PDB file of C-alpha atoms and ligand atoms in Angstrom:
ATOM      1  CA  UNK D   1      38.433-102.944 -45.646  1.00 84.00           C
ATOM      2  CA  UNK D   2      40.218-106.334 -45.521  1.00 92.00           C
ATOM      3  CA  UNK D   3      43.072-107.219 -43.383  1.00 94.00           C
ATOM      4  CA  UNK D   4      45.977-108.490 -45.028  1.00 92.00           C
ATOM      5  CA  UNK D   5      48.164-111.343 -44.053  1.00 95.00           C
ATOM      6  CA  UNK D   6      51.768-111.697 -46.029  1.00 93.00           C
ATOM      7  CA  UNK D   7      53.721-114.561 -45.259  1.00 95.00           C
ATOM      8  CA  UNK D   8      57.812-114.113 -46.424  1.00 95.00           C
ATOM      9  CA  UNK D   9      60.921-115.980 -45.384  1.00 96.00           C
ATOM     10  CA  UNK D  10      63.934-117.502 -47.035  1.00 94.00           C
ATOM     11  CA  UNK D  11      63.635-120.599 -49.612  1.00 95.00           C
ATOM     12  CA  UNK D  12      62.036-123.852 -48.598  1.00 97.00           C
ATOM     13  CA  UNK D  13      61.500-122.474 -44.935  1.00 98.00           C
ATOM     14  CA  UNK D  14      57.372-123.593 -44.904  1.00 98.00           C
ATOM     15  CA  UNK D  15      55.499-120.200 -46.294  1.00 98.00           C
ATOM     16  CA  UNK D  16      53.686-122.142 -48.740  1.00 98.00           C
ATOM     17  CA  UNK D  17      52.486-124.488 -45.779  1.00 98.00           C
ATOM     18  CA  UNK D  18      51.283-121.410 -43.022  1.00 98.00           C
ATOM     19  CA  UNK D  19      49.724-119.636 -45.582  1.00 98.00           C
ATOM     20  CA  UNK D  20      47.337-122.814 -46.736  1.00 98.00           C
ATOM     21  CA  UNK D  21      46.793-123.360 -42.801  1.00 98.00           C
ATOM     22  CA  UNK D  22      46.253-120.059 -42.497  1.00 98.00           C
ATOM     23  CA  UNK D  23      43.808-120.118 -45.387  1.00 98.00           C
ATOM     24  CA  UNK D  24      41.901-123.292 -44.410  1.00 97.00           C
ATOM     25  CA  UNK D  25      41.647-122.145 -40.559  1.00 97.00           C
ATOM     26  CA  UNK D  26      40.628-118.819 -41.558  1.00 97.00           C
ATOM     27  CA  UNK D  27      37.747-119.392 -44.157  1.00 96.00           C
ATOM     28  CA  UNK D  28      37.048-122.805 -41.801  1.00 95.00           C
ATOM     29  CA  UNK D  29      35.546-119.847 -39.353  1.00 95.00           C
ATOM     30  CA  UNK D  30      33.180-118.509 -42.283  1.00 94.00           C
ATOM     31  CA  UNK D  31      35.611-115.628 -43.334  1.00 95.00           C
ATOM     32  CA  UNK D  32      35.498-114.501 -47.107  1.00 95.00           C
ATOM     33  CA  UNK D  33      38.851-114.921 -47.864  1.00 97.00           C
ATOM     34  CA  UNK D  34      41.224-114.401 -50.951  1.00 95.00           C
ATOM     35  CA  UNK D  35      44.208-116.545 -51.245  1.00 95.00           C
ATOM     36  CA  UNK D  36      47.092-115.065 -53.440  1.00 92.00           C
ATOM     37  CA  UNK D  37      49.792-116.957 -54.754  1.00 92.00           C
ATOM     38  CA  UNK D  38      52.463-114.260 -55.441  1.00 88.00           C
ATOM     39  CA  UNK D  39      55.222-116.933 -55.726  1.00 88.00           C
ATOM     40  CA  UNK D  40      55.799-117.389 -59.730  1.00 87.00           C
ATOM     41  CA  UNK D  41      56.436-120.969 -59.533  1.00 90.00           C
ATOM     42  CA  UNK D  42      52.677-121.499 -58.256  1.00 89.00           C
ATOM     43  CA  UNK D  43      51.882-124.225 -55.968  1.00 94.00           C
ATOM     44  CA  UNK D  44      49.960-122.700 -53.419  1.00 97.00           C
ATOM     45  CA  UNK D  45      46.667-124.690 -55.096  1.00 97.00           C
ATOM     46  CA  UNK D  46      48.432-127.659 -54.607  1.00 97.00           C
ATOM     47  CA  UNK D  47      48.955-127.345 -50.821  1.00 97.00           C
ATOM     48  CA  UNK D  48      45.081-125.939 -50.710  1.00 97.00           C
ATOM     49  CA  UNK D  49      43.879-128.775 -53.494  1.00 96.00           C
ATOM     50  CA  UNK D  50      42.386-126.827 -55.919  1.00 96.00           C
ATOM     51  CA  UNK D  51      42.779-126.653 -59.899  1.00 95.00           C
ATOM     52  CA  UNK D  52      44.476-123.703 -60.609  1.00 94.00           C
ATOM     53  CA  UNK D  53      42.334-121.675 -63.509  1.00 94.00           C
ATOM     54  CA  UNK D  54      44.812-119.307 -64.249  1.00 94.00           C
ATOM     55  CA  UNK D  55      47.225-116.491 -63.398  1.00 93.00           C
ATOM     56  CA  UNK D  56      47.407-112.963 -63.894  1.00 90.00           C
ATOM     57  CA  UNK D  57      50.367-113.478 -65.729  1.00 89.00           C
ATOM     58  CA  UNK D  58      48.284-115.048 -67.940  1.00 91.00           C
ATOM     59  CA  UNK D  59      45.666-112.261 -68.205  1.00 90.00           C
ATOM     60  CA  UNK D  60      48.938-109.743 -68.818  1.00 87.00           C
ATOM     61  CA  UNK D  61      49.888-111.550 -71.642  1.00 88.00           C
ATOM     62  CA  UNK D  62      46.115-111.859 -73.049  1.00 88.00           C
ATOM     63  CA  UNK D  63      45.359-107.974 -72.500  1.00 85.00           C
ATOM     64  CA  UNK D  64      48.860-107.243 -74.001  1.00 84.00           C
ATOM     65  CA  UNK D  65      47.754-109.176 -77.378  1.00 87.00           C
ATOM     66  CA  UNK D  66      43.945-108.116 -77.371  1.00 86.00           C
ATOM     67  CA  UNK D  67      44.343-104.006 -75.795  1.00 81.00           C
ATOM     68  CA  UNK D  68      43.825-102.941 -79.468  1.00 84.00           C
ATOM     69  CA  UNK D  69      41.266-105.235 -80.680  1.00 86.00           C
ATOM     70  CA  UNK D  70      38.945-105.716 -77.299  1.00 85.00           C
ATOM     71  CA  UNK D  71      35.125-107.622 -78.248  1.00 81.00           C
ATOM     72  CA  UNK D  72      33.185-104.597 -79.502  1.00 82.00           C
ATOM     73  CA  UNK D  73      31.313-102.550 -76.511  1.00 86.00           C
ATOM     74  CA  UNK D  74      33.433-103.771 -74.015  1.00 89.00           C
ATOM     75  CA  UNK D  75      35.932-101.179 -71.851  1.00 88.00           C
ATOM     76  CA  UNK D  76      39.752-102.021 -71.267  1.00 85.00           C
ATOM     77  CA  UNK D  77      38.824-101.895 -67.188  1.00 85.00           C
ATOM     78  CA  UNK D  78      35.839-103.720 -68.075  1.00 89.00           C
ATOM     79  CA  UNK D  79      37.637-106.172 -69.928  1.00 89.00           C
ATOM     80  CA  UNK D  80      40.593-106.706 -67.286  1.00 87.00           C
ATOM     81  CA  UNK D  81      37.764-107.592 -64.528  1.00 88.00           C
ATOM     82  CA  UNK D  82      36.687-109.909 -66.888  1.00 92.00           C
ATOM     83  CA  UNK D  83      39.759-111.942 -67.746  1.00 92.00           C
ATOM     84  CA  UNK D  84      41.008-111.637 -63.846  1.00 91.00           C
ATOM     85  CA  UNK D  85      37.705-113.056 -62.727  1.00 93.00           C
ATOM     86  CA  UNK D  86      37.741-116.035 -65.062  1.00 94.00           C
ATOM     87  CA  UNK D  87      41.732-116.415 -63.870  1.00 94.00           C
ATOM     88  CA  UNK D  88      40.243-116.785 -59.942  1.00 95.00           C
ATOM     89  CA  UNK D  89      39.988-120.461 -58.850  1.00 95.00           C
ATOM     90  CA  UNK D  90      37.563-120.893 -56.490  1.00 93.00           C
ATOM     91  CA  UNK D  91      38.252-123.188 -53.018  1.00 91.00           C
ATOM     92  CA  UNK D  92      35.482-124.842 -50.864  1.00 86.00           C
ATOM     93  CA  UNK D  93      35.292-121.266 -48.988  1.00 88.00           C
ATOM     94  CA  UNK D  94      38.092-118.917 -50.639  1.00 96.00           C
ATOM     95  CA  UNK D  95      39.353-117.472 -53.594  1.00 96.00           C
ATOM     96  CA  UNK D  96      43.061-118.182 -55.279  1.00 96.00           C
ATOM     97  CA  UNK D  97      44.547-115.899 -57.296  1.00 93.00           C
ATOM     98  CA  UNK D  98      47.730-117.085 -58.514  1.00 92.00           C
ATOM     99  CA  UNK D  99      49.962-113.870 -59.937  1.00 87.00           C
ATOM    100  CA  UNK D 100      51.826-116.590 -62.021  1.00 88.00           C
ATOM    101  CA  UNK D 101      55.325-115.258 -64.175  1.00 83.00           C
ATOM    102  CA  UNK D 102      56.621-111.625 -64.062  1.00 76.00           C
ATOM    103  CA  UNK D 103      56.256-109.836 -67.629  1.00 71.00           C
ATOM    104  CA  UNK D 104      58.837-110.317 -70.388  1.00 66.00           C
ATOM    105  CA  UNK D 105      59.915-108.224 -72.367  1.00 63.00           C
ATOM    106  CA  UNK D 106      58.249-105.396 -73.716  1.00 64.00           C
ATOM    107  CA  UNK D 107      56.664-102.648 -71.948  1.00 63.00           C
ATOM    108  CA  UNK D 108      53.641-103.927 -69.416  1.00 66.00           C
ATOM    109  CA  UNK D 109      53.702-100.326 -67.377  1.00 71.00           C
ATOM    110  CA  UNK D 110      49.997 -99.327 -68.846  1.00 74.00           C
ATOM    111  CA  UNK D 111      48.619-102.817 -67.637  1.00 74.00           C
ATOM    112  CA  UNK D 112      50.622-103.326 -64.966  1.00 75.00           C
ATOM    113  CA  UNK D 113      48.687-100.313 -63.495  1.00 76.00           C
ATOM    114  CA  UNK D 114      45.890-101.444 -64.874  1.00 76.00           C
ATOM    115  CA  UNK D 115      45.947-104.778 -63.187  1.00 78.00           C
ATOM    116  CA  UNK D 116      47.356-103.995 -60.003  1.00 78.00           C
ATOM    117  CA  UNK D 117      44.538-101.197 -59.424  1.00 81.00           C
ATOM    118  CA  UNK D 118      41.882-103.799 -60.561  1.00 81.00           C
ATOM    119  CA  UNK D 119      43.574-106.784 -58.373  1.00 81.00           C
ATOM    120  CA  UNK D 120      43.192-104.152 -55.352  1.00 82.00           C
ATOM    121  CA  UNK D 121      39.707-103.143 -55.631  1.00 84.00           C
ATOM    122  CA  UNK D 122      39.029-106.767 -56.004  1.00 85.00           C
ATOM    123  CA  UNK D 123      40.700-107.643 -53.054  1.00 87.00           C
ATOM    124  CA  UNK D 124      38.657-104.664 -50.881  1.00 88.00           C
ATOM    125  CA  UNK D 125      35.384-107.292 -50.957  1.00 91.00           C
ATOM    126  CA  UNK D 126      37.450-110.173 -49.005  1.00 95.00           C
ATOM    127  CA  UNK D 127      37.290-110.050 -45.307  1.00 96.00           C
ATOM    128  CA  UNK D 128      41.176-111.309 -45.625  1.00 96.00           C
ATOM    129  CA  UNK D 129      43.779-111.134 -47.894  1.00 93.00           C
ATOM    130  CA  UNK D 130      46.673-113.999 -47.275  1.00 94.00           C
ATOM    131  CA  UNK D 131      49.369-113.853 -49.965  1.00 92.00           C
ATOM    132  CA  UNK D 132      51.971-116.463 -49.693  1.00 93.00           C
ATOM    133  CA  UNK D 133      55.581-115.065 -51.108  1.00 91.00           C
ATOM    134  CA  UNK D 134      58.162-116.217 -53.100  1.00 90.00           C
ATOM    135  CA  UNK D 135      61.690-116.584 -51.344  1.00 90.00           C
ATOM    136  CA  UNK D 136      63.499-113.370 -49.963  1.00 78.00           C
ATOM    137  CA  UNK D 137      62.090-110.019 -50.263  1.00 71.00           C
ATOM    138  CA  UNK D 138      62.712-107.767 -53.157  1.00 65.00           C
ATOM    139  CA  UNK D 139      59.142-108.640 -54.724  1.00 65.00           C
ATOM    140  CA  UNK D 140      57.402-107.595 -51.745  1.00 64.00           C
ATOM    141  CA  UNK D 141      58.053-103.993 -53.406  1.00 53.00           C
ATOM    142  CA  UNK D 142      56.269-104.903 -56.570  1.00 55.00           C
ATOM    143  CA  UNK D 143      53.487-106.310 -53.969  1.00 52.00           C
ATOM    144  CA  UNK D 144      49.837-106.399 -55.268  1.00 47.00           C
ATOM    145  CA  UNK D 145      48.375-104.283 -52.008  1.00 49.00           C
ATOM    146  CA  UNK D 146      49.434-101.299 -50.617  1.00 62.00           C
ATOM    147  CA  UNK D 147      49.943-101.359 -46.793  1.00 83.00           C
ATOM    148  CA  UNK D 148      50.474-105.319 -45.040  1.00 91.00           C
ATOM    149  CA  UNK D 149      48.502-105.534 -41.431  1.00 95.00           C
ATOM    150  CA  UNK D 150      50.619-108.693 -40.219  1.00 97.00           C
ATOM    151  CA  UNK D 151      53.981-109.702 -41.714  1.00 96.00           C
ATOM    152  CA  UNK D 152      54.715-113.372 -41.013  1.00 98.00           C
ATOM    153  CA  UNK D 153      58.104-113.902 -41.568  1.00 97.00           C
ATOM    154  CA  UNK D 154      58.938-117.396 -41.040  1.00 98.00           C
ATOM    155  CA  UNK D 155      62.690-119.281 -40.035  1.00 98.00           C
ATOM    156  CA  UNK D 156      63.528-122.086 -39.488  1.00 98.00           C
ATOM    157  CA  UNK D 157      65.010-122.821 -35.407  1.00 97.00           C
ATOM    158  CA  UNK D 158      68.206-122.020 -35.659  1.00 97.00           C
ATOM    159  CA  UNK D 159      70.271-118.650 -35.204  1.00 97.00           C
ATOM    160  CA  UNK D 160      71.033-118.548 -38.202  1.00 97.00           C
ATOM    161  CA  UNK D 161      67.653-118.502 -39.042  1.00 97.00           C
ATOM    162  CA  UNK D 162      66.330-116.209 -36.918  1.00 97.00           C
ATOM    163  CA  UNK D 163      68.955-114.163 -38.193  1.00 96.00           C
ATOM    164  CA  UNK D 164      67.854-113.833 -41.975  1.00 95.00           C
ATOM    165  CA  UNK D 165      64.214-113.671 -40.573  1.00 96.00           C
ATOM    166  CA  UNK D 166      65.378-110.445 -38.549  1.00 96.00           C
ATOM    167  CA  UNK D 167      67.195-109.412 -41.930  1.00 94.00           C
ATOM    168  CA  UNK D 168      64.088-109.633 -44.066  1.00 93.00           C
ATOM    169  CA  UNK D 169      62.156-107.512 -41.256  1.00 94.00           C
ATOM    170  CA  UNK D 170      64.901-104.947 -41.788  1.00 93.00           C
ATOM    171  CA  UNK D 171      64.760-105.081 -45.666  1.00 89.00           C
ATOM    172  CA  UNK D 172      60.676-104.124 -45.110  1.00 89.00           C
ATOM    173  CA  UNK D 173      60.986-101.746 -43.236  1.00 89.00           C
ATOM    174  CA  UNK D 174      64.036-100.136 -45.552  1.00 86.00           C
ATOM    175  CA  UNK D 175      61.634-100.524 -48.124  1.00 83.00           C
ATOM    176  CA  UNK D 176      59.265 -98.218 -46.148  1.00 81.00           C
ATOM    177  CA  UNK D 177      56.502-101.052 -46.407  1.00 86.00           C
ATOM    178  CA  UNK D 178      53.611-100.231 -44.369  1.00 90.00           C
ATOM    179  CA  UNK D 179      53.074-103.310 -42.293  1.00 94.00           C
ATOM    180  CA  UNK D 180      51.132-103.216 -39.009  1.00 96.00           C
ATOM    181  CA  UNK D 181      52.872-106.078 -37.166  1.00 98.00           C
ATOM    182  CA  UNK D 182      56.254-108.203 -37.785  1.00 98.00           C
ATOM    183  CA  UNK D 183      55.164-111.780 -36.431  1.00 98.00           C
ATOM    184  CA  UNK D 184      57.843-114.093 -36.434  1.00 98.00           C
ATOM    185  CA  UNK D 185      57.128-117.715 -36.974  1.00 98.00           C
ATOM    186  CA  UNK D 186      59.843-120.344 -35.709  1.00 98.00           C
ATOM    187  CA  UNK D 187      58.816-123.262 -38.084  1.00 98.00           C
ATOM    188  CA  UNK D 188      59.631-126.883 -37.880  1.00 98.00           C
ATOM    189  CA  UNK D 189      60.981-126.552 -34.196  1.00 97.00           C
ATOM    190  CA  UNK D 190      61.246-130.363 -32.496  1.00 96.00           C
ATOM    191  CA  UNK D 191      62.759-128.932 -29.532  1.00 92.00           C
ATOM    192  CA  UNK D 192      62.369-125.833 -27.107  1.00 92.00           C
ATOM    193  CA  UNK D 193      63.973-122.825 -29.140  1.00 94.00           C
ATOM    194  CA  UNK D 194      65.431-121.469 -25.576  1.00 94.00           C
ATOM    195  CA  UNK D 195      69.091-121.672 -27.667  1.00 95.00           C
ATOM    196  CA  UNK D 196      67.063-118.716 -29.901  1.00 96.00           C
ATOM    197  CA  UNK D 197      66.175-116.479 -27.188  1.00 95.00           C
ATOM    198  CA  UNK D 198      68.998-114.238 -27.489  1.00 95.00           C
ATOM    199  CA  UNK D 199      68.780-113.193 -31.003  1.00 95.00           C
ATOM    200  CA  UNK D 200      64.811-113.463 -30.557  1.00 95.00           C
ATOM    201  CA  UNK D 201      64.933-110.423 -27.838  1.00 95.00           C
ATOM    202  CA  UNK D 202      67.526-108.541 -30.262  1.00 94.00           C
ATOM    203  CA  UNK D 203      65.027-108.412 -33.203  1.00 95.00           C
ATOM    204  CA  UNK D 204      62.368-106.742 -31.647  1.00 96.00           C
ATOM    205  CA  UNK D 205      59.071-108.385 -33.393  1.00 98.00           C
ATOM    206  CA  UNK D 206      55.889-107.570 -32.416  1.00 98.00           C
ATOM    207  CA  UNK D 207      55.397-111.435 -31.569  1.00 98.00           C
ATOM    208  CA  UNK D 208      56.942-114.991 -31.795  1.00 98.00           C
ATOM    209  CA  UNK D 209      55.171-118.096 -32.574  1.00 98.00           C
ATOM    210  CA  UNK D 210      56.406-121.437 -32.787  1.00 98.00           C
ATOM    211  CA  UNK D 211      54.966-124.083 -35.309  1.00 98.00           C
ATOM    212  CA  UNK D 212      55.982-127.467 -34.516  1.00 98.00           C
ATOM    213  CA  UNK D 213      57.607-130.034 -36.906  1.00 98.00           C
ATOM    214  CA  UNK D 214      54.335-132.305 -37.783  1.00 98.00           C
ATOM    215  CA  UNK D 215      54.682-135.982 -39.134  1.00 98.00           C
ATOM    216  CA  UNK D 216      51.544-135.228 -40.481  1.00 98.00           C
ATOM    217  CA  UNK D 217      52.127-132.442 -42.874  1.00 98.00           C
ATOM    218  CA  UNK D 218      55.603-134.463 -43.945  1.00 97.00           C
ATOM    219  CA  UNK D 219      53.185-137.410 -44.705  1.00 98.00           C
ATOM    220  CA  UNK D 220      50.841-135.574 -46.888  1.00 98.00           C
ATOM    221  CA  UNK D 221      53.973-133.668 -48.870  1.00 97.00           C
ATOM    222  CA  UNK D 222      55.595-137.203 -49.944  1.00 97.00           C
ATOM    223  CA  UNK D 223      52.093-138.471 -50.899  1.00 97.00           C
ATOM    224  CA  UNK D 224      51.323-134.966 -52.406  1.00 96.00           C
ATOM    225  CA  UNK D 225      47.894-134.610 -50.762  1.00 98.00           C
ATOM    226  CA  UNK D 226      46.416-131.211 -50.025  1.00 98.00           C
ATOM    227  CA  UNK D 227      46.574-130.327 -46.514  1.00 98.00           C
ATOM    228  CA  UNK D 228      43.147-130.635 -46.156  1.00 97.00           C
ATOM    229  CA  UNK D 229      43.678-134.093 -45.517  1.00 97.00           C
ATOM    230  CA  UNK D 230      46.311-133.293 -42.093  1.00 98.00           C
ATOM    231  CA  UNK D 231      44.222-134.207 -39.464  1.00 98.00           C
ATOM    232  CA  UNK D 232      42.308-130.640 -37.515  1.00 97.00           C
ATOM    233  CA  UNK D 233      44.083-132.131 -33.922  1.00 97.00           C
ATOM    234  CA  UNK D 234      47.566-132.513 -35.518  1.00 98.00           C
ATOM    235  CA  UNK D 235      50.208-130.311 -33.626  1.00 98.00           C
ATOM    236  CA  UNK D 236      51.016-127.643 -36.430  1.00 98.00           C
ATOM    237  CA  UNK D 237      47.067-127.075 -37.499  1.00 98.00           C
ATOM    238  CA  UNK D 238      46.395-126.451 -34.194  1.00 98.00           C
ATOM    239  CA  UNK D 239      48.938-123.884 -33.745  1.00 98.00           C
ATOM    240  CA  UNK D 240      48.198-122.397 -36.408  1.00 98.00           C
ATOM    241  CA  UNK D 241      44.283-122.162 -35.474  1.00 98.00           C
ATOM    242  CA  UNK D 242      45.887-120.480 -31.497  1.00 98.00           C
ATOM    243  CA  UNK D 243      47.477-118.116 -33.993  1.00 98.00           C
ATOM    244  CA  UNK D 244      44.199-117.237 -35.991  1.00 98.00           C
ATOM    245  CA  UNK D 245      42.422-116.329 -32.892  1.00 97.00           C
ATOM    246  CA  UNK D 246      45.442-114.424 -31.242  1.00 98.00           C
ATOM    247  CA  UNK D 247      45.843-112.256 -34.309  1.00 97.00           C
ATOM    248  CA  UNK D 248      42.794-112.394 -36.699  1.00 93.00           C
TER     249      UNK D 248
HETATM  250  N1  ATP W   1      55.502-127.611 -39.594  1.00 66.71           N
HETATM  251  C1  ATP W   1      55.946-128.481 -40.512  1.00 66.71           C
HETATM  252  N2  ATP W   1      56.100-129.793 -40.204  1.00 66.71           N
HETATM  253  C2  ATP W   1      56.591-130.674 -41.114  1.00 66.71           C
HETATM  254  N3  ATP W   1      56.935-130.326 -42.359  1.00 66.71           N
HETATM  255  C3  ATP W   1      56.815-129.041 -42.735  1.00 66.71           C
HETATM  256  C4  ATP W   1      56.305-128.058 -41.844  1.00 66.71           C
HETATM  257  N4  ATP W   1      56.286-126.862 -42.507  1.00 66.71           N
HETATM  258  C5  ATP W   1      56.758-127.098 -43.736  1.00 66.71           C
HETATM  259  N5  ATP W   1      57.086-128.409 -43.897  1.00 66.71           N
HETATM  260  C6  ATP W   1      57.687-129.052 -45.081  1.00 66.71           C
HETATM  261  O1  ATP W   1      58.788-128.255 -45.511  1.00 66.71           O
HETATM  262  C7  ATP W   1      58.884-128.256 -46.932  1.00 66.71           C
HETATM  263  C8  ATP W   1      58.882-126.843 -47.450  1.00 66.71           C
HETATM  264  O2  ATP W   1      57.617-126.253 -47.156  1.00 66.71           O
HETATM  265  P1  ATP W   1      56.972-125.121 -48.084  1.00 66.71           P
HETATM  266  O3  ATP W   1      56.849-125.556 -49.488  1.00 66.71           O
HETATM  267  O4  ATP W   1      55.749-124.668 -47.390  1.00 66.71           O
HETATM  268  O5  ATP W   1      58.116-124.014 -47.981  1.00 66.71           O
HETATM  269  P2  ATP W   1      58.234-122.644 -48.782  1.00 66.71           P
HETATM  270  O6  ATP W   1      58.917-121.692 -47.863  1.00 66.71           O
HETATM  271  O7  ATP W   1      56.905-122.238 -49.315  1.00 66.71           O
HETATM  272  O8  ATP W   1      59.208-123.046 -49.973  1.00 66.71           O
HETATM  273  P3  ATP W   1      59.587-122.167 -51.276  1.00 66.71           P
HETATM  274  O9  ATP W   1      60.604-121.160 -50.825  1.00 66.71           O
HETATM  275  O10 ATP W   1      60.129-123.172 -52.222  1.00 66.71           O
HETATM  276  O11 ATP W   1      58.305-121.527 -51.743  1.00 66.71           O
HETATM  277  C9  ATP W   1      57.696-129.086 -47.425  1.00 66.71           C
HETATM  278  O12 ATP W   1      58.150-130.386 -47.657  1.00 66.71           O
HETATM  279  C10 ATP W   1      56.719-129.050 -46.263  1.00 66.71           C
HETATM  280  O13 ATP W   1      55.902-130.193 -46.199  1.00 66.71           O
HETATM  281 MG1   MG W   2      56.342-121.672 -51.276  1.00 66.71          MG
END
């Protein structure tokens, strides 16, 4: 069984960022990992410096056009393995698999099921499972496994922040999502969050963490580097590597 790792929050709040350090720290320690990039505007490959090979919107649209005509001998779940497993980009010690665009029109229920059944016996063989979300929450219902073992919701430091975090949390659990832990991840802090301590107590997560704003990981964004290239002893990789071996 693997453990799974989702990482949610509001827009532009640094999910794409903890789930590559996540990913990097996590396959660093010789863990088979799988990467997914459920945000449709992909870009976790970026942050993790891979080429992207392609998506499984991709492989929808493929299966949609070919269901009827498959290569002769070959089985529809035999062919979906196929096309996800050519879609997988592979990292120095991980797997990406980028869910790319939602369907279009037309009806995508038969492969959707298809897919999502295939993507989750896939996912069985990797020790972890991180999936970096798009913004908000609505998507996590149309989520590509079935029960989450940490949430990571992340805010930025203010009240406000920790406010929608505590709002997403709610939305999950509305949603009857089966997650094992709500971690919440204070991102970007520069100061001591002790103004946050109030609403922190009143939301009740299973844990707080807080990821400090890193020069480092600005400086590789404006250059576009992959953060491969942030330095192992910079503040937020380091946090993020206490928070591996706290929760892995
Ligand atoms: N700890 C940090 N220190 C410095 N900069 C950070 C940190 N975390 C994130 N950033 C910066 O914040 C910006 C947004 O980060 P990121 O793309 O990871 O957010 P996101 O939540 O995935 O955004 P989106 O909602 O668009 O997917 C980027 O410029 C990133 O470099
Ligand atoms: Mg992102």
């Amino acid at each position: 069984m693997s453990k799974i790792f989702a990482v949610a929050g509001k827009g532009g709040v640094g999910k794409t960022t903890i789930s590559s350090l996540l990913i990097l720290s996590l396959s660093k320690r010789g863990n088979v990992v799988l990467a997914v990039d459920a945000d449709p505007n992909t870009n976790l490959e970026e942050k993790l410096g891979v080429d992207l090979e392609g998506t499984i919107g991709g492989v929808r649209e493929d299966i949609s056009k070919n269901i009827d005509n498959l290569p002769g001998g070959i089985s529809k779940p035999e062919y979906i393995k196929m096309k996800i497993q050519e879609s997988i980009s592979e990292g120095d010690s991980y797997d990406l698999l980028s869910m790319g665009r939602q369907e279009g029109p037309g009806c995508y229920c038969y492969i959707n099921q298809l897919l999502r059944t295939t993507v989750d016996n896939m996912a069985d063989k990797y020790r972890y499972v991180i999936i970096d979300n798009e913004a908000g929450m609505e998507h996590l219902s149309r989520r590509t496994c079935k029960d989450i073992d940490i949430l990571f919701i992340i805010a930025d430091p203010t009240v406000t922040g920790v406010r929608t975090g505590t709002r997403i949390k709610k939305l999950a659990q509305e949603m009857e999502i089966n997650v094992g832990k709500f971690i919440l991840i204070i991102n970007r802090s520069k100061d001591p969050v002790d103004h946050l301590n109030k609403q922190i107590e009143e939301a009740g997560f299973d844990g707080v963490e807080i990821v400090p704003d890193d020069p480092e990981i600005r400086k590789a964004t404006e250059r576009g580097d992959p953060l491969t290239t942030v330095p192992e002893n910079s503040p937020a990789k380091k946090k993020i590597e206490n928070i591996v071996v706290k929760y892995k």
